[in-house]
Coordinates of C-alpha atoms and ligand atoms in Angstrom, one line a residue:
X1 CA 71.7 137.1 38.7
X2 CA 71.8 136.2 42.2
X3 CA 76.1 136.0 42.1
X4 CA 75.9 139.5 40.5
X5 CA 73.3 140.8 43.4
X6 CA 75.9 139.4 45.9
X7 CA 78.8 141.3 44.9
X8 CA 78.9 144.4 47.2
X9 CA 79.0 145.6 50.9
X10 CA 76.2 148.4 51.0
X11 CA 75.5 149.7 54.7
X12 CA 72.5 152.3 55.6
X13 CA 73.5 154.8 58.8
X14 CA 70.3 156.3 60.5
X15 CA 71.4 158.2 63.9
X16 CA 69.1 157.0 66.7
X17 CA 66.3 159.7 68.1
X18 CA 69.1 162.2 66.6
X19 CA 68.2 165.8 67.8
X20 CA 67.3 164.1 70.9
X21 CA 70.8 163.0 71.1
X22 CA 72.2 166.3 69.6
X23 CA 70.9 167.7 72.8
X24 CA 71.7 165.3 75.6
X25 CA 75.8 165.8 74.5
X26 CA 75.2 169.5 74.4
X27 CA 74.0 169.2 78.0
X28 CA 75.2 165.9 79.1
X29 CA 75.0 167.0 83.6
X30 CA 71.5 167.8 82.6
X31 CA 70.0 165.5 79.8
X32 CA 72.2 162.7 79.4
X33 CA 70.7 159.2 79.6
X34 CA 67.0 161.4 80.7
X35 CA 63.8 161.1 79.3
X36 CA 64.6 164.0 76.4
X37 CA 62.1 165.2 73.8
X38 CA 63.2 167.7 71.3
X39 CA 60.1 170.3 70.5
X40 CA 59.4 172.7 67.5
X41 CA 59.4 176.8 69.1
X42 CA 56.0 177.9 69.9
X43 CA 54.7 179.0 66.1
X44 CA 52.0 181.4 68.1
X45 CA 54.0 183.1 70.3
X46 CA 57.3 185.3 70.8
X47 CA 59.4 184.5 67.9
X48 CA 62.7 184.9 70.3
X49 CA 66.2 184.1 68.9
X50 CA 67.8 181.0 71.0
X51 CA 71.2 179.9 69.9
X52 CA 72.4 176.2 70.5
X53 CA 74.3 177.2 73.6
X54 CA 71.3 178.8 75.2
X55 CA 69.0 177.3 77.8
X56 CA 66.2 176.1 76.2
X57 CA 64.8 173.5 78.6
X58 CA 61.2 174.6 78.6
X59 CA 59.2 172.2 80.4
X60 CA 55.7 174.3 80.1
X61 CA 56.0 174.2 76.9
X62 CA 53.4 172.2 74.5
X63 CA 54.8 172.0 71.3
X64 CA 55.0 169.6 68.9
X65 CA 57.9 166.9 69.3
X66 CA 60.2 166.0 66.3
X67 CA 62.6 164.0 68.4
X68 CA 62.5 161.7 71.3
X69 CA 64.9 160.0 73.2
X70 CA 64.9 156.1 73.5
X71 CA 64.6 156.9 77.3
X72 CA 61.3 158.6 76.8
X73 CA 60.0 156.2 74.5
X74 CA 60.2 153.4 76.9
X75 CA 58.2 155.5 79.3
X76 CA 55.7 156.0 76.5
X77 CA 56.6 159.2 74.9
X78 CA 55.7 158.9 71.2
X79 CA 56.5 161.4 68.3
X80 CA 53.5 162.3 65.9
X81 CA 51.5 161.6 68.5
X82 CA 51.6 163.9 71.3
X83 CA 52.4 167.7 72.2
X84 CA 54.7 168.7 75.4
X85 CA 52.0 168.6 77.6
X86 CA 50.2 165.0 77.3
X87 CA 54.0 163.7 76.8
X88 CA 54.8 165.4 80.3
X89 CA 51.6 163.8 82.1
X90 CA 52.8 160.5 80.5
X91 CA 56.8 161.1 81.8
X92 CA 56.7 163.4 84.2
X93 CA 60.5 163.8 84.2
X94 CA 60.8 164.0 80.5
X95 CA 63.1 166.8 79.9
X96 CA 61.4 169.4 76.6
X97 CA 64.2 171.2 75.0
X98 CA 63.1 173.7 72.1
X99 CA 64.9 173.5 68.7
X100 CA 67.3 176.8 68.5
X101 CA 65.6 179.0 66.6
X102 CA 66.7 182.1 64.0
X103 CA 65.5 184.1 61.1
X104 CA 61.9 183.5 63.2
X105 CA 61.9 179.9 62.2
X106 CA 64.2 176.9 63.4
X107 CA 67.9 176.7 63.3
X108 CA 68.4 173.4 61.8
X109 CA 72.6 174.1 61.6
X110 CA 73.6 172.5 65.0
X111 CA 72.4 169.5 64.3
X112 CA 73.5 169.9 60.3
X113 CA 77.2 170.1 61.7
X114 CA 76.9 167.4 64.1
X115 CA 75.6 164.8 61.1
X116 CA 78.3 166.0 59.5
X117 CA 80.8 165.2 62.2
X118 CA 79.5 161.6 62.2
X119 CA 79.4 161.1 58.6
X120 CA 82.9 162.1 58.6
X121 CA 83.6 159.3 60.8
X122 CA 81.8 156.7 59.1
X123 CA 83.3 157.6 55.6
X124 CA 86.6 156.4 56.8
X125 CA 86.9 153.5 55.2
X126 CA 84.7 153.7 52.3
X127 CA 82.4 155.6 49.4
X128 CA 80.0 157.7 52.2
X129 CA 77.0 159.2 50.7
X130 CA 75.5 161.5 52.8
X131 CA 71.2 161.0 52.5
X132 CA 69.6 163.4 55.0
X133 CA 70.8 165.1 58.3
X134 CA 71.3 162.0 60.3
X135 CA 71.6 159.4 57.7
X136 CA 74.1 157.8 55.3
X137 CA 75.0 155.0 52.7
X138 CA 77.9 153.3 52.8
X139 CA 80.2 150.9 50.0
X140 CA 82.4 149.3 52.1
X141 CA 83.2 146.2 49.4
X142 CA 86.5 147.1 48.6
X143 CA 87.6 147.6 52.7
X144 CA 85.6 144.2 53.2
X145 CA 87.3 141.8 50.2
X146 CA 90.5 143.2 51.5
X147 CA 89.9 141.8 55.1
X148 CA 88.1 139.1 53.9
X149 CA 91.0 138.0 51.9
X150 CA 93.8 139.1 54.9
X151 CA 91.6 136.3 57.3
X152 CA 92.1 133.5 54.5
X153 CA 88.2 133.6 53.7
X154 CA 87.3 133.4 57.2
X155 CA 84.7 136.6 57.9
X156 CA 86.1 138.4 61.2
X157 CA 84.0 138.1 64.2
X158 CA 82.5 141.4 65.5
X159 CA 84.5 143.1 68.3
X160 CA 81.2 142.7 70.2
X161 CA 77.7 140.9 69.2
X162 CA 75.8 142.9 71.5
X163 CA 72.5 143.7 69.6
X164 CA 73.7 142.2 66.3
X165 CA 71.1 140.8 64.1
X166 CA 70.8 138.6 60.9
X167 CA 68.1 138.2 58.5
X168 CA 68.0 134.8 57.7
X169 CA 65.4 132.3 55.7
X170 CA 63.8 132.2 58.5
X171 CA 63.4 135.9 59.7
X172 CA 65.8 137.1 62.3
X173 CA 68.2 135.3 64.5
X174 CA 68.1 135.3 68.4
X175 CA 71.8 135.2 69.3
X176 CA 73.9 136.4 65.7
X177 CA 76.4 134.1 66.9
X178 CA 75.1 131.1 65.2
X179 CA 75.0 132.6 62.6
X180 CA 78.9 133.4 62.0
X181 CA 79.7 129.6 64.1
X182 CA 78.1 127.4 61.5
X183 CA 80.6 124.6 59.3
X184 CA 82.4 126.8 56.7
X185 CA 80.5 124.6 53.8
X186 CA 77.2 126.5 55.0
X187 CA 78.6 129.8 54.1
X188 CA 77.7 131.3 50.7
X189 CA 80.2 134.4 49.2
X190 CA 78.1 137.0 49.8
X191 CA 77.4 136.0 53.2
X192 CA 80.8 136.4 54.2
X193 CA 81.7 139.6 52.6
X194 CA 78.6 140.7 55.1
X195 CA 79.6 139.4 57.7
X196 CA 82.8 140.6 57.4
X197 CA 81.2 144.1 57.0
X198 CA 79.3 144.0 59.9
X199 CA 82.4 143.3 62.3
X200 CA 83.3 146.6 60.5
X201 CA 80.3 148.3 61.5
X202 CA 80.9 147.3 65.0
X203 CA 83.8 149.1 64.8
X204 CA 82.5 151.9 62.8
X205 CA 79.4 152.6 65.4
X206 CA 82.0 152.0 68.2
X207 CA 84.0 154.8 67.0
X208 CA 81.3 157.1 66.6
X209 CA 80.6 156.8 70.1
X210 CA 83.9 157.1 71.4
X211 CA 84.8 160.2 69.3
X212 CA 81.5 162.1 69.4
X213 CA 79.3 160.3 72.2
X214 CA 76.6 159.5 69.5
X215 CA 74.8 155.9 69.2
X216 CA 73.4 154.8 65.1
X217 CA 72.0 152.0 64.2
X218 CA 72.8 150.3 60.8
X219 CA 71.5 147.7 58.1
X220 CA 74.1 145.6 56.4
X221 CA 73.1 143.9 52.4
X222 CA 74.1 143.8 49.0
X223 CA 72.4 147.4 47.9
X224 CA 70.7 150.2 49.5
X225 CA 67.0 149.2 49.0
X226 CA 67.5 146.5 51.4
X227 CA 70.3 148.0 53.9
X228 CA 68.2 151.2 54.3
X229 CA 65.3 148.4 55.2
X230 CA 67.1 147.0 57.5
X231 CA 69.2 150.0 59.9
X232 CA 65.3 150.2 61.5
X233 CA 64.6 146.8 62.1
X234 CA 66.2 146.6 65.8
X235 CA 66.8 150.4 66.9
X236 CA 68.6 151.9 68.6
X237 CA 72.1 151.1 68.9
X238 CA 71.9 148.2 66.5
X239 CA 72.6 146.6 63.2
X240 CA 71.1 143.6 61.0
X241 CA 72.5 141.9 58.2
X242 CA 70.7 140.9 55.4
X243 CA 72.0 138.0 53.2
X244 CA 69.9 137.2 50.1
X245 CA 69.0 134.1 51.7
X246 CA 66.7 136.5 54.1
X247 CA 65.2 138.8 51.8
X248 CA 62.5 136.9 50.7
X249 CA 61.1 136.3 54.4
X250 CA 61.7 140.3 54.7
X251 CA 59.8 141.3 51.8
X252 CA 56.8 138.9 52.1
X253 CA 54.5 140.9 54.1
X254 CA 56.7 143.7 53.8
X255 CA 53.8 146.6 52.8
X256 CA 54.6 148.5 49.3
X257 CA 54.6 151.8 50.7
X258 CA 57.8 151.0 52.9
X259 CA 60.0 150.4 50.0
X260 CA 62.0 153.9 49.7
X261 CA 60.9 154.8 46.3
X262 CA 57.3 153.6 46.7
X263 CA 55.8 155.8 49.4
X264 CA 54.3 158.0 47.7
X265 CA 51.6 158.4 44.7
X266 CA 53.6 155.8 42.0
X267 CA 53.6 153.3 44.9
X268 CA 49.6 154.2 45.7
X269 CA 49.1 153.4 41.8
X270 CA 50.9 150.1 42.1
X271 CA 48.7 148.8 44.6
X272 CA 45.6 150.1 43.4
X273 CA 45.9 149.1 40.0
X274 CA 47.2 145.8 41.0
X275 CA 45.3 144.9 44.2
X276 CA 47.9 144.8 46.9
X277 CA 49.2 145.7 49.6
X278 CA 52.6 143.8 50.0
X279 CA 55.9 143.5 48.6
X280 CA 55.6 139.5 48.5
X281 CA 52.0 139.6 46.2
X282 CA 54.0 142.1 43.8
X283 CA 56.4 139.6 43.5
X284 CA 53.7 137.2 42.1
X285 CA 53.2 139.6 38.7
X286 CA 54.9 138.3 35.3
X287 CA 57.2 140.9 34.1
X288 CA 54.5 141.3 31.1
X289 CA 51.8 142.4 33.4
X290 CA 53.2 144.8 34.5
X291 CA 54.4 145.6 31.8
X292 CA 51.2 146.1 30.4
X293 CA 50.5 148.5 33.5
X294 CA 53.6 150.6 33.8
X295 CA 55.4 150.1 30.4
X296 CA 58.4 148.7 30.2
X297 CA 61.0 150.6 32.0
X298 CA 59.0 150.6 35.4
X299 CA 58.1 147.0 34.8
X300 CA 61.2 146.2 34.9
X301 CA 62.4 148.1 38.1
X302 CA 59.3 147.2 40.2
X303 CA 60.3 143.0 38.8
X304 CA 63.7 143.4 40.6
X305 CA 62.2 145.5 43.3
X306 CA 59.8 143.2 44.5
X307 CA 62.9 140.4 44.7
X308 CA 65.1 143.0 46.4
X309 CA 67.7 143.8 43.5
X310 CA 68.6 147.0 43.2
X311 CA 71.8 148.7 41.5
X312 CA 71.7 151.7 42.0
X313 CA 75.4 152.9 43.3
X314 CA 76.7 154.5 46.3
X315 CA 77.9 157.9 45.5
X316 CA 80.7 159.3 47.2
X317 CA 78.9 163.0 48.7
X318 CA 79.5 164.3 52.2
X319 CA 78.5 167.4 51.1
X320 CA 74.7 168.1 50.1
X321 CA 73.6 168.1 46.7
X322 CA 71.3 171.0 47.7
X323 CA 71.1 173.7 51.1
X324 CA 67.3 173.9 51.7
X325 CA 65.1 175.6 54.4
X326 CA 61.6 176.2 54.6
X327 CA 58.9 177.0 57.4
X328 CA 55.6 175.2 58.4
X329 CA 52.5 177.3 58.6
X330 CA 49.7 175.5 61.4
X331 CA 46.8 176.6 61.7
X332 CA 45.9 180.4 61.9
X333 CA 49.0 180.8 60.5
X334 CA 48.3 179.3 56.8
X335 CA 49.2 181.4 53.9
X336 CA 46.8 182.6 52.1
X337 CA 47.9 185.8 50.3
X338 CA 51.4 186.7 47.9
X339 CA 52.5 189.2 50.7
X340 CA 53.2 186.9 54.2
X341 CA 54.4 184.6 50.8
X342 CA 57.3 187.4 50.3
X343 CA 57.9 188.1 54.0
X344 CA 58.7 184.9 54.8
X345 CA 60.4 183.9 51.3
X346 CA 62.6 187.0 52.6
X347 CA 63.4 185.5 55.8
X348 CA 64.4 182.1 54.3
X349 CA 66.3 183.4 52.0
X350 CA 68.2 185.1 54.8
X351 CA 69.2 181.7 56.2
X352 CA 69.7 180.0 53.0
X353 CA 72.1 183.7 52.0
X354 CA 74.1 182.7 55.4
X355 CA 74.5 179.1 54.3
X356 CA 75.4 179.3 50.7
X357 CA 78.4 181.6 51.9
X358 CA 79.8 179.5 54.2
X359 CA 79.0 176.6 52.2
X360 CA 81.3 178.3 49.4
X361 CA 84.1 179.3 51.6
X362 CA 84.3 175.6 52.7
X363 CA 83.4 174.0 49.4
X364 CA 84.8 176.5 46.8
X365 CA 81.2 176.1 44.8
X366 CA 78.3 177.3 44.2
X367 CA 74.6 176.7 43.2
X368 CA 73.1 177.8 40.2
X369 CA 69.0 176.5 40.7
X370 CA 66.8 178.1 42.9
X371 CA 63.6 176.0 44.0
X372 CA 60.6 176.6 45.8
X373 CA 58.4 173.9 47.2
X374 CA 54.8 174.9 49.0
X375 CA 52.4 172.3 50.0
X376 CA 49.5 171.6 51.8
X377 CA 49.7 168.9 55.0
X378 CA 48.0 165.8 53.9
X379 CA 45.6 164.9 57.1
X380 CA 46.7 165.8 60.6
X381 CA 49.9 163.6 60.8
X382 CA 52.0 166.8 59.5
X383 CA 54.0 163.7 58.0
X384 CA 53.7 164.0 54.3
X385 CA 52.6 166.8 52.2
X386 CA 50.6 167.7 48.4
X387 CA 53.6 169.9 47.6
X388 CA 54.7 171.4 44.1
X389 CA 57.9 172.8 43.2
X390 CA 59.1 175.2 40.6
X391 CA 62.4 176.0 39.9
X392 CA 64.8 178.9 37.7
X393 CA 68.1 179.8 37.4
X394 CA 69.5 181.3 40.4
X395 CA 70.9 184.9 39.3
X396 CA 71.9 186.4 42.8
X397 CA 72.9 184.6 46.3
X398 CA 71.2 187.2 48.3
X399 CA 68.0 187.3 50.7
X400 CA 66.0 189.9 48.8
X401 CA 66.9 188.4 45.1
X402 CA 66.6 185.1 46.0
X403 CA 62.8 186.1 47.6
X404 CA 61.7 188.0 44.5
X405 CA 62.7 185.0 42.2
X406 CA 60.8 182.7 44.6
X407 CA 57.8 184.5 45.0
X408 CA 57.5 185.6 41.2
X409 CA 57.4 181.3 40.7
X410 CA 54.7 181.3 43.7
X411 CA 52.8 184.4 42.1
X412 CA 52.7 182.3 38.7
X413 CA 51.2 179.6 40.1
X414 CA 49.1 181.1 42.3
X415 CA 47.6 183.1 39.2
X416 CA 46.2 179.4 37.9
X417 CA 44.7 178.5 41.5
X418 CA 41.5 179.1 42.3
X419 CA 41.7 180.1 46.3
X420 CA 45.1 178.7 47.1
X421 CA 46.8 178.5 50.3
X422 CA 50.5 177.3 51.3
X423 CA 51.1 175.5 55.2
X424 CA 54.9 174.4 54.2
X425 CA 57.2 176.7 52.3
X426 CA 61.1 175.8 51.2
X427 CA 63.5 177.3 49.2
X428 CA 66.8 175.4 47.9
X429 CA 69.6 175.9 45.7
X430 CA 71.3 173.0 43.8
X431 CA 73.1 172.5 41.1
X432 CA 76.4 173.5 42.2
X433 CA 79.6 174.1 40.2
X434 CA 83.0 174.9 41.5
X435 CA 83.8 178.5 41.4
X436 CA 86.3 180.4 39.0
X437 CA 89.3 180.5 41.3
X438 CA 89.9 184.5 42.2
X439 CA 86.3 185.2 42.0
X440 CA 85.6 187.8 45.0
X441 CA 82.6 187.0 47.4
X442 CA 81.6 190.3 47.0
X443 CA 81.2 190.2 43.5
X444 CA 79.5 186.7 43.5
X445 CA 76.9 187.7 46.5
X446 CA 76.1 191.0 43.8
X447 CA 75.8 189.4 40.2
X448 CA 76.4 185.9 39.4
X449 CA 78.1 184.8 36.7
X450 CA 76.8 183.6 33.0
X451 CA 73.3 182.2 33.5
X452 CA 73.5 178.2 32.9
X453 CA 73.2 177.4 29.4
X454 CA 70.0 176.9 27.4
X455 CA 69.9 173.1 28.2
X456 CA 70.4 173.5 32.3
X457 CA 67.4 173.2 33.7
X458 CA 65.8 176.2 34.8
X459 CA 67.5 177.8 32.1
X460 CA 65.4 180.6 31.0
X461 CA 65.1 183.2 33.9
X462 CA 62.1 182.4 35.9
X463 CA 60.9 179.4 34.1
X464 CA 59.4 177.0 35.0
X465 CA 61.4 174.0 35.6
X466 CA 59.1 171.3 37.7
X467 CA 56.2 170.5 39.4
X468 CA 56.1 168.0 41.4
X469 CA 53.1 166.7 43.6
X470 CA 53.2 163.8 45.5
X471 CA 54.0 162.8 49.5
X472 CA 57.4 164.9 50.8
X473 CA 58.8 163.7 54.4
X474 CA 60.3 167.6 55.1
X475 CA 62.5 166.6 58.0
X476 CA 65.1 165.2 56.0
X477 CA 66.1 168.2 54.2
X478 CA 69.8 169.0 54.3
Ligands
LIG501 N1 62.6 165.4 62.5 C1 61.8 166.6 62.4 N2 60.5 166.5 62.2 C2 59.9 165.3 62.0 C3 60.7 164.1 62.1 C4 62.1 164.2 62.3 O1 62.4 167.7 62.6 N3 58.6 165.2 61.8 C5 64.1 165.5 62.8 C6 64.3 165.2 64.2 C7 65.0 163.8 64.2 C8 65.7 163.8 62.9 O2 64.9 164.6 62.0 O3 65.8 163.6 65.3 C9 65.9 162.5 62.2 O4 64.6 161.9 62.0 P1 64.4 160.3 62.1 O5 63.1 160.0 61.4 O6 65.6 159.6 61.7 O7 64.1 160.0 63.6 P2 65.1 160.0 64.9 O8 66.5 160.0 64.5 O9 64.6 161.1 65.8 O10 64.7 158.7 65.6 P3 64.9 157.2 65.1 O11 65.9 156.6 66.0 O12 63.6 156.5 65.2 O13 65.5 157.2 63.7

């Protein structure tokens, strides 16, 4: 088991304090290597247009921030925790720069096309999948073996070691260095196709920042539970290698709720049916008991999560599996009735009619689901949501059909609620399929083609494809 879990090079990108980042290049006289906080457009006031190339330095301002520079956190600035005001009394020179905004709600596309650039980058020398809007996995095992095998064995040194971490049995490493100088007998298989994937990380980051100015930080194992782990263990502008012999000090005291797929209310149920609150005490249940709690098919996936194996593959995907946009309602501003529900479905589905063109002129696709997700924040951290989705077949790309067959799903559930309202509203499209060569825009933007078939999801029009509840981050949304 353990050869088989040592057989590939799987690295997790996250961008450091990435809109922050988006906005020091844009500006670089002004904001670069400054105390920078990125903040959400005032939800109460003027709903003013500001494109990406507009000054939108406001320094009065007291919204919420969603990004902050490294810079402004090491004078204290936290995210979450503070508006524009308290963050300015804490760093008086921190710089507030508004999110551009459009369609009355942010403009998420600058910093869309900026991942993009990086990701493009990154994918050079292996499978890329594209996660969110700053972050990617990475299967670099073939590019690895090859240089593994052109250095006689020997794993590559990284161009640099600056701020390169290992994992090992012991927890991490001071200097990484000793790490790669111990007596070749020390050296397991896996741990050199890692390290030789690190030097190429090195490499990779380095060329990221030479090409488009932007630092990332990255976590090199054998799959993507534990590289995603590790790319935010020693942020920013750092990576850490995990080899298996350094998992098991990782997960011990690791809490559940950090593992990727157990944050929400399946992970909850684990530890409260079981009576923990760590990765390490899951690791102590028999693959019968859990069994007996979570039959046989989760059993099995939470035995080999708890250990840190994990299969699942990289695929290769630069381009999202779905376009999604979707507003937050604070406050005063909660919805609470089916009209402000079609107003504002009508102004998403301008943005998302903008997108899915341009996405088709560059992509030769298109989508054929339409989803829409409302929710309720959870608490005050505006973190996580009680969200539920329903989805149909997408008949028409444009604002006002794409509206009416979002809010004739919101009106359906809304009819079972008894006093309902809505603070976070997204539509998406997904499934895409190429399109029928010759197919005019036109033509597609007025009447779509044949409806998917009876076993597409969403296949009947307006029927209900989903619900989902459970805890949604919202600002990874492609
Ligand atoms: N974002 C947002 N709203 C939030 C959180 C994040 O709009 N509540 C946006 C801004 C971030 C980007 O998503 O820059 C990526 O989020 P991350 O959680 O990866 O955080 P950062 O990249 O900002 O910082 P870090 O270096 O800690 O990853």
């Amino acid at each position: 088991m353990a050869e088989a879990q040592a057989n590939r090079a799987i690295v997790h990108v996250d961008l450091d304090a990435f809109y922050a980042q988006v906005e020091q290049h844009r500006d670089p006289d002004r904001l670069l290597g400054k105390p920078v906080a990125v903040i959400q457009y005032n939800p109460y006031g003027d709903l003013k247009s500001y494109k990406p190339e507009d000054d939108r330095v406001f320094n009065s301002s007291n919204g919420s921030l969603i990004a902050v520079s490294y810079e402004a956190r090491a004078a204290g600035v936290k995210r979450g925790a503070m508006r524009g005001d308290e963050a300015r009394k804490v760093c008086p020179e921190l710089q507030l720069v508004q999110v551009p905004t459009a369609n009355a709600k942010a403009d998420l596309t600058h910093y869309r096309d900026s991942g993009k650039q990086v990701m493009d980058i990154l994918g050079r020398l292996g499978t890329c999948e594209r996660a969110s809007i700053d972050e990617c996995y990475l299967d670099l095992t073939v590019e690895a073996r090859k240089r593994l095998s052109a250095a006689a064995g020997h794993p590559p040194r990284p161009t640099s070691f600056e701020r390169v971490h290992v994992c090992t049995e012991q927890g991490p490493v001071e200097d990484a260095r000793d790490w790669w100088d111990r007596n070749d007998q020390s050296w397991g298989d896996g741990e050199r196709l890692l390290a030789t994937t690190a030097a190429i990380m090195v490499e990779l980051r380095a060329a990221v920042r030479a090409e488009l100015g932007y630092t990332c930080s990255a976590g090199i194992a054998h799959n993507k539970i534990l590289a995603k782990l590790a790319s935010g263990m020693h942020k920013p502008m750092a990576e850490t290698v995990v080899p298996l012999a350094g998992v098991p000090h990782l997960l011990e005291s690791l809490p559940v709720s950090k593992l990727r797929q157990l944050g929400g209310k399946f992970g909850n149920s684990v530890m409260s049916k079981l009576g923990i609150s760590t990765v390490g005490e899951l690791a102590t249940f028999s693959l019968a008991k859990l069994d007996a709690h979570f039959g046989e098919q989760n059993a099995r996936w939470l035995h080999n999560l708890a250990r840190g194996f994990d299969e699942e593959e990289v695929q290769q995907r630069t381009l999202p599996k779905s376009l999604s946009c979707g507003k937050t309602f604070q406050g005063p501003n909660t919805l609470r009735k089916l009209e402000p529900v079609l107003k504002w479905l009508g102004e998403l589905g301008k943005e998302l009619e903008t997108r899915i063109a341009t996405d088709r002129a560059a992509n030769s696709r298109e989508p054929r689901l339409l989803t829409v997700q409302f929710g309720r924040a959870k608490g005050k951290g505006w973190r996580e949501w009680d969200s539920s989705s329903r989805s149909t077949a997408l008949q028409k790309c444009d604002a006002a059909s794409m509206a009416k067959s979002a809010h004739e799903l919101v009106k359906r559930w809304a009819a079972n609620e008894q006093a309902w309202t809505i603070e976070s509203l997204f539509i998406s499209v997904s499934n895409f399929v190429p399109i029928p060569t010759g197919t005019s825009i036109t033509r597609f933007l007025k009447q779509r083609g044949p409806a998917p078939s009876a076993s597409e999801p969403g296949s009947s029009a307006l029927a209900v494809q989903s619900t989902e509840k459970g805890k949604v981050k919202q600002k990874k949304a492609l």
